[in-house]
Short mmCIF file of C-alpha atoms in Angstrom, two decimals:
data_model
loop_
_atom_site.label_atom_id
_atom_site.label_comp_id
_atom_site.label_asym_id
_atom_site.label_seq_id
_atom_site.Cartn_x
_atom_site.Cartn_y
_atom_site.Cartn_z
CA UNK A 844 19.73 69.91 66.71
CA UNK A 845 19.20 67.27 69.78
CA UNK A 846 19.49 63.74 68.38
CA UNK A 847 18.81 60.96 70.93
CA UNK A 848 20.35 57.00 69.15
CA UNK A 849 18.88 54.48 70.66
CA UNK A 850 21.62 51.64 70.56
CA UNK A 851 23.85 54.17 69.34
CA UNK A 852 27.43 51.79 70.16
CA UNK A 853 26.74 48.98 67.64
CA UNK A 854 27.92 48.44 64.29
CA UNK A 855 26.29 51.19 62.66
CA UNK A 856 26.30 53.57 65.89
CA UNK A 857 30.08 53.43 65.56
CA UNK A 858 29.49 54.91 61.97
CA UNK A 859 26.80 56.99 62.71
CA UNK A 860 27.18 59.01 65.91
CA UNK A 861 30.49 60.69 65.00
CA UNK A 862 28.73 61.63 61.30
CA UNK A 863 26.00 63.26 63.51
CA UNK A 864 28.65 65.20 65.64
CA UNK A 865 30.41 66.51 62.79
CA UNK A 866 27.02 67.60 61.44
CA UNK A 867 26.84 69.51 64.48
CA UNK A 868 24.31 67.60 66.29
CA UNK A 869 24.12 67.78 69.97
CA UNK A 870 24.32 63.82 70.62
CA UNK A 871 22.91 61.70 73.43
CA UNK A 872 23.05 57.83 73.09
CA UNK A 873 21.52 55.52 74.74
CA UNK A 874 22.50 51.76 74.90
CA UNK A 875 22.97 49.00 77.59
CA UNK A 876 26.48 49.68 78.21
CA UNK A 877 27.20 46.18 77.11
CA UNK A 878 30.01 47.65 74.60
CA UNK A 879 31.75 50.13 73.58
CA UNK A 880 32.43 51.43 69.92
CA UNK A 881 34.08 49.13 67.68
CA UNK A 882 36.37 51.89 66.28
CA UNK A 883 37.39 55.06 68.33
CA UNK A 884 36.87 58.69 67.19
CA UNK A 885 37.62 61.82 69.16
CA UNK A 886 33.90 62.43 68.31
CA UNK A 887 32.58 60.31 70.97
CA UNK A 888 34.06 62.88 74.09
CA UNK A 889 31.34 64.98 72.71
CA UNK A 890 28.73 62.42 72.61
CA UNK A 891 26.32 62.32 76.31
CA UNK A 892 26.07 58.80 77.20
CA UNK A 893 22.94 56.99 79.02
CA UNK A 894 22.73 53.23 80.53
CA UNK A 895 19.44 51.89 79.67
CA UNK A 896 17.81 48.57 79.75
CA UNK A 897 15.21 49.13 77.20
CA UNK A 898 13.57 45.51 77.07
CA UNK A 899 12.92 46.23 80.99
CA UNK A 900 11.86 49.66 80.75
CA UNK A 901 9.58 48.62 77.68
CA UNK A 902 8.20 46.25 80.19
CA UNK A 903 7.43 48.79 82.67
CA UNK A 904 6.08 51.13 80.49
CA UNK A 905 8.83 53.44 80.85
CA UNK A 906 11.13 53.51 78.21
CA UNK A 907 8.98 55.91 75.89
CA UNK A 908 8.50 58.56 78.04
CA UNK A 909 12.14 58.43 78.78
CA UNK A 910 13.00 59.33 75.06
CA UNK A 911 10.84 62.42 75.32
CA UNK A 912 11.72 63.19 78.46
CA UNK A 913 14.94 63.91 76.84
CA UNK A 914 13.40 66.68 74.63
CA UNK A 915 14.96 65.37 71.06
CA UNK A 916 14.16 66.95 68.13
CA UNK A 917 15.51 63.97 66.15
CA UNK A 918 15.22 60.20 67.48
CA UNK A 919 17.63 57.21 65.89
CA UNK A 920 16.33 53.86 66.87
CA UNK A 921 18.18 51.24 66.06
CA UNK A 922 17.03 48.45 68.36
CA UNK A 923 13.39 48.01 68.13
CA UNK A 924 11.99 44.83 67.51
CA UNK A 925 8.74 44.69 68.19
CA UNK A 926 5.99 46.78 67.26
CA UNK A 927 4.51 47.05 71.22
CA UNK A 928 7.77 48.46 71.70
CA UNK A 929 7.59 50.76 68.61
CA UNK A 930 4.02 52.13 69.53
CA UNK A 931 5.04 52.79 73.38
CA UNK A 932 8.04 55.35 71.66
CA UNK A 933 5.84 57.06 68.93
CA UNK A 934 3.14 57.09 71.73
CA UNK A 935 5.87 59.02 73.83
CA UNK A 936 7.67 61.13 71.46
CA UNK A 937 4.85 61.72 68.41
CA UNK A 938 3.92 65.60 67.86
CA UNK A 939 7.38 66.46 69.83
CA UNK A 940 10.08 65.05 67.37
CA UNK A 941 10.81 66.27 63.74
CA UNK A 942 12.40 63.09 62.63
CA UNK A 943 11.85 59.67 63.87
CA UNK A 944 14.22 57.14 61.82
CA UNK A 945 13.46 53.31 62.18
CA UNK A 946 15.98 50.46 61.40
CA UNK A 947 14.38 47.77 59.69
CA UNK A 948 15.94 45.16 57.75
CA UNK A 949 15.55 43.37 54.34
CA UNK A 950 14.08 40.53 55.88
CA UNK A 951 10.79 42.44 55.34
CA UNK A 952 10.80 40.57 51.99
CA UNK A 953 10.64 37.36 52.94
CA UNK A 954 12.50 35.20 49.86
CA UNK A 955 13.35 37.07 46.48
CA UNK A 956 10.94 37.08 43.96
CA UNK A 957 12.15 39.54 41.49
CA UNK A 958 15.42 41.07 41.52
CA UNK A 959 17.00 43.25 42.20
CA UNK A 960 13.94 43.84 45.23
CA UNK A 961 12.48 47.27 45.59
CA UNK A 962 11.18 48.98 48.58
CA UNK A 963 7.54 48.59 47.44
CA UNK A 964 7.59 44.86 46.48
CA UNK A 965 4.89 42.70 48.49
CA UNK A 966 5.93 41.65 51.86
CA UNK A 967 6.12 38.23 52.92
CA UNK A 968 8.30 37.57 55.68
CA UNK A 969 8.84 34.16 57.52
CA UNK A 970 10.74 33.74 60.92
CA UNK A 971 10.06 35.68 63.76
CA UNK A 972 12.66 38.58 63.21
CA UNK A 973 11.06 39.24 59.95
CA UNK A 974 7.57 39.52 60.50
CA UNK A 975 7.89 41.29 64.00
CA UNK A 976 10.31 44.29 61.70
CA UNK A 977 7.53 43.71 58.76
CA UNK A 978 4.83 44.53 61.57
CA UNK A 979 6.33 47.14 63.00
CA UNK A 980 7.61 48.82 59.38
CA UNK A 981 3.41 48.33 58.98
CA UNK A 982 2.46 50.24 62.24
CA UNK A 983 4.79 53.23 61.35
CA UNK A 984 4.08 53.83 58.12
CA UNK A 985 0.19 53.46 58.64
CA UNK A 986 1.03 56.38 61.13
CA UNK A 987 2.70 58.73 58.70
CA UNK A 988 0.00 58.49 56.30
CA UNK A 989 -2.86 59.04 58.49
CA UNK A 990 -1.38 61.16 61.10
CA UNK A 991 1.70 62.76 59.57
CA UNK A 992 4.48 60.98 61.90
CA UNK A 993 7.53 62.09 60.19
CA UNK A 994 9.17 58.48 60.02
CA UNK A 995 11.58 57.23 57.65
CA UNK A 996 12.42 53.51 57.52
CA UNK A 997 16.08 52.23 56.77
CA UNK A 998 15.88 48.59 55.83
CA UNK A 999 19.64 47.14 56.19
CA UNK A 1000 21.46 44.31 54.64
CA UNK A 1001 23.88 41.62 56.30
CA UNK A 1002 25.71 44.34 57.74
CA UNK A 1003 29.23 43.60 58.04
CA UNK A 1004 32.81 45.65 58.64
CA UNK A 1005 35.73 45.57 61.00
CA UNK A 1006 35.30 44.30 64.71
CA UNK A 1007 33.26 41.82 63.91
CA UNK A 1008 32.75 38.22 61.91
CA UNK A 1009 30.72 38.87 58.28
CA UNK A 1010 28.49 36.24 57.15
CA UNK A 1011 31.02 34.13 55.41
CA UNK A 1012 30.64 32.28 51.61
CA UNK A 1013 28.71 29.04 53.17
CA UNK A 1014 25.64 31.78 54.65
CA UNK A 1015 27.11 31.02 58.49
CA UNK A 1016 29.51 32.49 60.97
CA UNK A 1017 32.24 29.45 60.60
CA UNK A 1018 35.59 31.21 60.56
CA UNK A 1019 37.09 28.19 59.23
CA UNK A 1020 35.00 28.58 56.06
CA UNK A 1021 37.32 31.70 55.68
CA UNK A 1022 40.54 29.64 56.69
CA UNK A 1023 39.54 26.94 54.02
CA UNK A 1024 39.78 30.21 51.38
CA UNK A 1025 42.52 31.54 52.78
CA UNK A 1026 44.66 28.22 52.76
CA UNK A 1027 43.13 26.88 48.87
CA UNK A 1028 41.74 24.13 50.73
CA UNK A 1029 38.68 22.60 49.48
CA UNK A 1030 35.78 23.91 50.40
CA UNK A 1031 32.12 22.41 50.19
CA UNK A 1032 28.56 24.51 49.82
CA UNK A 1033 25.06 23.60 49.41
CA UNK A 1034 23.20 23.03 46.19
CA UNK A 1035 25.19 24.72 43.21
CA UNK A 1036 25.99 27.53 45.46
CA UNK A 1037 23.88 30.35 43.47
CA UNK A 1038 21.84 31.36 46.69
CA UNK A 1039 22.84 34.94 46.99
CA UNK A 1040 23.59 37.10 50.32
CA UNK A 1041 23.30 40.75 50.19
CA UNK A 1042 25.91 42.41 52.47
CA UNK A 1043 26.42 46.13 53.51
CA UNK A 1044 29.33 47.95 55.48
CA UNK A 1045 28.35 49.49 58.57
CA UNK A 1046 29.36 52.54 57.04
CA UNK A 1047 27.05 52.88 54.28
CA UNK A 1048 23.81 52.11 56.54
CA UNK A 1049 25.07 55.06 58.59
CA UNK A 1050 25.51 57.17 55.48
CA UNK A 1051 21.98 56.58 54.43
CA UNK A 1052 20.62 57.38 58.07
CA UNK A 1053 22.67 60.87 57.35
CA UNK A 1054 21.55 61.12 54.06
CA UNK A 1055 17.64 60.89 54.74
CA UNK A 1056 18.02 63.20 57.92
CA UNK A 1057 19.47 65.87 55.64
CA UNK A 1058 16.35 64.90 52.60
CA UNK A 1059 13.82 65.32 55.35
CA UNK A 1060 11.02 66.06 53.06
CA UNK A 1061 11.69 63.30 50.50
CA UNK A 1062 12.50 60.57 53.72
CA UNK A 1063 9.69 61.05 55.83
CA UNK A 1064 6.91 58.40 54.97
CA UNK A 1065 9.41 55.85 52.48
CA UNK A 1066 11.30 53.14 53.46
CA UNK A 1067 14.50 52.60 51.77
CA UNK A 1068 17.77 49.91 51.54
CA UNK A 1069 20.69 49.95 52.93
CA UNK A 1070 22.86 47.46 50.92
CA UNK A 1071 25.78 47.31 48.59
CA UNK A 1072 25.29 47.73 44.90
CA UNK A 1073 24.98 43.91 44.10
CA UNK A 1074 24.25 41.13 46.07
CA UNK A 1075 26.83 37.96 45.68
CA UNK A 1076 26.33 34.52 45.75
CA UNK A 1077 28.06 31.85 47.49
CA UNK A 1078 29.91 30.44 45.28
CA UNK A 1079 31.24 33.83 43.56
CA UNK A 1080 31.30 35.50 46.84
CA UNK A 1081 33.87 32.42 48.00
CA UNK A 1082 35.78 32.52 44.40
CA UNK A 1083 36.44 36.68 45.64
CA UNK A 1084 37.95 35.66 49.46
CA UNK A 1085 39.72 33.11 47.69
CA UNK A 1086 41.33 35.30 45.22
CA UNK A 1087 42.14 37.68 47.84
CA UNK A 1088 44.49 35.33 49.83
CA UNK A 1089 46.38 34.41 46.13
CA UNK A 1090 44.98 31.44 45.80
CA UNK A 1091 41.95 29.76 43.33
CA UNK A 1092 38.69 28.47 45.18
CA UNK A 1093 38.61 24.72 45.14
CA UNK A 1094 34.81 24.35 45.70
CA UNK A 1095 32.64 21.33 45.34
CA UNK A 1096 29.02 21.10 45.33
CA UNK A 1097 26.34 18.58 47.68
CA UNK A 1098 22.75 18.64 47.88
CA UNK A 1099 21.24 20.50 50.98
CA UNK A 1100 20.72 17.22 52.86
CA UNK A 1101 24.26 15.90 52.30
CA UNK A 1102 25.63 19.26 53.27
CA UNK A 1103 24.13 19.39 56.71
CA UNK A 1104 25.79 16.27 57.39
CA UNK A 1105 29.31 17.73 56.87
CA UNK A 1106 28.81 21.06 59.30
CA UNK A 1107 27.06 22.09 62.98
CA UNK A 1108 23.16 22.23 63.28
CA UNK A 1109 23.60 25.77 64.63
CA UNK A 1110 25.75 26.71 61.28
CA UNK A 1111 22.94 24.93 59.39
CA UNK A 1112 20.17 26.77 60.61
CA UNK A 1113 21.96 29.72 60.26
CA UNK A 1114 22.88 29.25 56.28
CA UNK A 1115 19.22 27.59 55.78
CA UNK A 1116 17.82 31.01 57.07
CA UNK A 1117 20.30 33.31 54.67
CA UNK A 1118 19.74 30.96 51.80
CA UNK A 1119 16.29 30.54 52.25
CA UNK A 1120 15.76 34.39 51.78
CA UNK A 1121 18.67 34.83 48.95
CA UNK A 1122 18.13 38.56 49.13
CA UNK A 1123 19.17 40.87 46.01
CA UNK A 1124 17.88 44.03 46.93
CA UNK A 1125 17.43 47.04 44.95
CA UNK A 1126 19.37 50.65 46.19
CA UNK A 1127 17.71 52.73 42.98
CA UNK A 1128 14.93 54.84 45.30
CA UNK A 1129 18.00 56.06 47.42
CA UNK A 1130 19.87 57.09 44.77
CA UNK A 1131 17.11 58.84 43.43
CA UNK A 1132 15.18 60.40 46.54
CA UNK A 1133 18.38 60.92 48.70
CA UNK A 1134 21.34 61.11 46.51
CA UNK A 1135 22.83 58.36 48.66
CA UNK A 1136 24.72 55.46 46.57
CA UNK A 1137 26.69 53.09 48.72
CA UNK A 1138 30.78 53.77 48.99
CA UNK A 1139 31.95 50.07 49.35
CA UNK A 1140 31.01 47.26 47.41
CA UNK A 1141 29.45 43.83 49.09
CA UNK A 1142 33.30 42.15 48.28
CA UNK A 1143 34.78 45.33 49.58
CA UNK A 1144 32.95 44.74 52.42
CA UNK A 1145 33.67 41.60 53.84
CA UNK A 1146 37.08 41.69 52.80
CA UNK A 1147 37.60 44.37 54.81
CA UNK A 1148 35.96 42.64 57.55
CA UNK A 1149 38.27 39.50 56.97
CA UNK A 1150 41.55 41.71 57.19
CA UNK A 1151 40.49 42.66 60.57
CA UNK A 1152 40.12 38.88 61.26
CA UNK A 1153 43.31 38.26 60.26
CA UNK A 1154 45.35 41.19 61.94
CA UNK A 1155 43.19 40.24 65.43
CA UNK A 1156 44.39 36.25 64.73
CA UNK A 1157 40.82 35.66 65.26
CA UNK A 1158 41.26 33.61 62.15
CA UNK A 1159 45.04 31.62 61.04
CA UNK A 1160 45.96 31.99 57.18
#
């Protein structure tokens, strides 16, 4: 089978393109060439590698055609973020492709109302990253039930692993929040810290890419999560780095407004936006359509994440 991955060298591309090999997929990826891999696998010498600008050739009108020009009988696309750019590839590829899987995200939601979320809860997303996946999860679906596309849309957590920084226990990227835990140094988060983040290994959104190519007729048309069993909050989510390094969490609390005072605007915007969702999603309709339940837990995760951190010294202990 031809598989084409759009973006296929990012966090879940490193994951996902040697699962496809050893399915015995003939692979071609195409990605900026901005990176490579964050871990290496023989896999990849087998994998046929293409330099593309895709917000340029998007522009031009071009980018589409180039999918189908590559005759794929599957198409991986994990780097679409508008829905313009989403019709110009269906438009392209649609009646020539037996699969087309989407990566969404959970920010579909918008905050948590019930929990844990399921796939079919009311949308309400706010921010632009949000509503422009929301839109586009919209325009694909509409498509598979009025013309058949055969779509399936994987909606991923905070998706975290080694070779690169997980959003830490204060809902930012502040590696010193991890070196505070690490050390047993105090350690200060907003409100009573209850807010909850809902993290994934890189892994496991791969896995459920693989699983709903090989449930083809129970993917096509759903949506589904891609999360750990259980999202954490802050505060328990800080108490589990903590207790990871040997040492107890010494956290204190401060009202939202205090806290900003004490950390960056950029690492305030940044929690305000993770907080402000709190997502706690639910992984039931994978479990039950695709047989997929996630390997590593959202702790599991991160600390796995964080020992990379360490052994890189990209964070001191």
């Amino acid at each position: 089978m031809r598989t084409v991955v759009i973006g296929g060298t990012g966090h879940i591309g490193t994951y996902l393109v040697p699962g496809l090999v050893r399915l015995g997929h003939e692979v071609t990826v195409l990605s900026r060439g901005a990176r490579t891999p964050y871990q290496s696998d023989a896999a990849w010498k087998q994998v046929e590698l293409i330099q593309v600008d895709r917000e340029a050739e998007d522009a031009a009108g071009t980018f589409g055609q180039r999918v189908a020009d590559l005759n794929p009988d599957v198409v991986v696309d994990l780097i679409c973020f508008t829905e313009d750019s989403a019709r110009q590839l269906v438009e392209a590829v649609e009646g020539k492709v037996q699969h087309l899987l989407h990566c969404g995200t959970i920010w579909v939601h918008g905050p948590s109302v019930t929990v844990p979320t399921r796939e079919d809860a009311p949308r309400r997303p706010f921010g632009d990253y949000g509503v422009q996946k929301a839109a586009i999860e919209s325009y694909l679906l509409g498509k598979a039930r009025r013309d058949g596309l055969p779509v399936t849309i994987i909606h991923p957590g905070h998706i975290s692993g080694p070779g690169w920084t997980p959003i830490n226990p204060a809902g930012n990227l502040d590696l010193g929040v991890f070196e505070k835990l690490a050390r047993g140094d105090e350690l200060a988060l907003p409100n009573f810290g209850l807010e909850t983040i809902n993290h994934v290994h890189a892994a496991d959104v791969a896995g459920i890419f693989l699983a709903a190519l090989s449930s083809h007729s129970t993917a096509v048309g759903e949506s589904f999560h891609a999360v750990a069993d259980g999202a954490m909050t802050l505060r328990g989510y800080a108490e589990g780095v903590a207790s990871s390094f040997g040492q107890e969490a010494k956290l204190t609390f401060m009202s939202w407004d205090e806290w900003t005072k004490t950390v960056s605007d950029r690492d305030a915007a940044t929690t305000k936006d993770h907080i402000a969702h709190s997502p706690n999603c639910s992984m039931e309709k994978a479990a039950r359509l695709l047989g997929f339940r996630p390997r590593y837990s959202a702790l599991e995760t991160t600390l796995e994440a964080i020992r990379w951190l360490v052994d890189n010294e990209k964070i001191t202990t």
